[in-house]
Amino acid sequence: MTRALTAKGAATRQRIVAGAAELVRTRGADQVGLDDIRAATATSKSQLFHYFPDGRAELLRAVAAHEAGEVLNDQQPFLDELGPAGTWQAWRDVVVQKYQEQGIHCPLSALTTQLGPADPGIRMIVADLLETWHTRIADGIRRAQGEGLAEPSLEAEKTASSILAAIQGGVVMMQATGNIEFLKVPLDAAIADVEPVAGV
Amino acid sequence: MTRALTAKGAATRQRIVAGAAELVRTRGADQVGLDDIRAATATSKSQLFHYFPDGRAELLRAVAAHEAGEVLNDQQPFLDELGPAGTWQAWRDVVVQKYQEQGIHCPLSALTTQLGPADPGIRMIVADLLETWHTRIADGIRRAQGEGLAEPSLEAEKTASSILAAIQGGVVMMQATGNIEFLKVPLDAAIADVEPVAGV
DNA sequence: ATCGGACTGGACTGCTGAGTCCAGGCTTGT
DNA sequence: ACAAGCCTGGACTCAGCAGTCCAGTCCGAT
């Protein structure tokens, strides 16, 4: 599958993906053409097709995979440390802050709804991301139960679904309304079962 | 704003919007061209521009407004009856069933993330829809409190946000993974505060 | 009946943007 | 040194699609 790539070639490829990802994030996938990517990454048409023989579609899949990785990276190390008291709030703060910074520009939604329907490959990338994300949260819930923080009767998988849905839904609503409260409130409510907040 | 329109003209316009909405829902907005709409609605290019002088953008805004109305209509009469025991489950079932039928094809997400970023007019339509939806749910929560079903201490607005976010997030996850459980579980959890379920 | 304006058909224009091609530059192993 | 082949530049092709134009037809009011 992967071809012989020199260090220089790999760097160029990486530069293309990162540049394209940036554009897709800020403008939306359908507002980004190959010429935009070419200009933004100081490359030429032939380079794009050299590294992505299937053209635009393959490049966007690479962008999707890149962004999916970033979503989880942005939550580290907090995501993997979920469990003990205080870790949920710390993680929540990172997530909220991240999306507040991004504002309208969500790497995931840009890809899921814009290209997902048309490209099964991208749907799979997003599905994998959600599954991984879900698993990490569920692991955190089980650790919280081990610490006696959360009710042992709580079903980790289901609670993780609720928390993750609160984030996804909150982001959707925030994007449409511009109001970050639509992310904060549902997320706080969702994690209340594993880490009750004292104040407000 | 609105021009003189005969009954016939209004019918044609309506046919165009409905037909275009159908296409956008099933294929995604960027996969629908004016020629597709023309073919599907048995109209001509000049008619499209006769009824939507600003072209594709104006037509898609009309589609967005149409779909936004449908989203709420599909939940009626259950949405407006929220409050008493049993009404939450009935409403939940309608919502779940609706999205299960639609599967991948969500009228809202198709428009929000595909066109919303580029078109402020559409963002506003979606924001209005969410606000109305939110208000209706909050009204239901207050009625539930009046009936003694829900804790009086519950903040209606915040709880409504959680419920709505559970739906939006659940739909996003369902679209990506194909698993309807990602909608059911968070939604059930979110409405547990206003209508605890006996079983399960 | 007839006149104005709403309504319709379909050909035409022009642009944008994906994908192609080939000639030439640069690296790397021998 | 010197190939082999990875890498790069940029002009070119070609299809698809939004938007234009005009020559009509139909309807409703006077």
Short mmCIF file of C-alpha atoms in Angstrom, two decimals, chain A residues 162 165-166 169-170 173 186, chain B residues 160-171 182-183 186-190:
data_model
loop_
_atom_site.label_atom_id
_atom_site.label_comp_id
_atom_site.label_asym_id
_atom_site.label_seq_id
_atom_site.Cartn_x
_atom_site.Cartn_y
_atom_site.Cartn_z
CA SER A 162 -24.32 9.94 27.63
CA ALA A 165 -23.39 12.55 23.36
CA ALA A 166 -23.48 15.60 25.61
CA GLY A 169 -24.68 17.63 20.96
CA GLY A 170 -23.29 20.54 22.90
CA MET A 173 -25.72 23.56 19.43
CA PRO A 186 -25.15 19.27 29.27
CA ALA B 160 -33.89 21.24 28.55
CA SER B 161 -30.40 21.96 27.27
CA SER B 162 -29.25 18.55 28.42
CA ILE B 163 -32.14 16.78 26.77
CA LEU B 164 -31.72 18.62 23.52
CA ALA B 165 -27.97 18.07 23.52
CA ALA B 166 -28.57 14.36 24.11
CA ILE B 167 -30.68 14.27 20.97
CA GLN B 168 -28.26 16.25 18.85
CA GLY B 169 -25.25 14.33 20.06
CA GLY B 170 -27.05 11.02 19.80
CA VAL B 171 -27.94 11.75 16.20
CA PHE B 182 -26.11 6.03 20.81
CA LEU B 183 -29.30 8.05 20.53
CA PRO B 186 -28.29 9.35 26.22
CA LEU B 187 -31.84 10.50 25.58
CA ASP B 188 -33.26 8.07 28.12
CA ALA B 189 -30.68 9.19 30.64
CA ALA B 190 -31.46 12.83 29.99
#
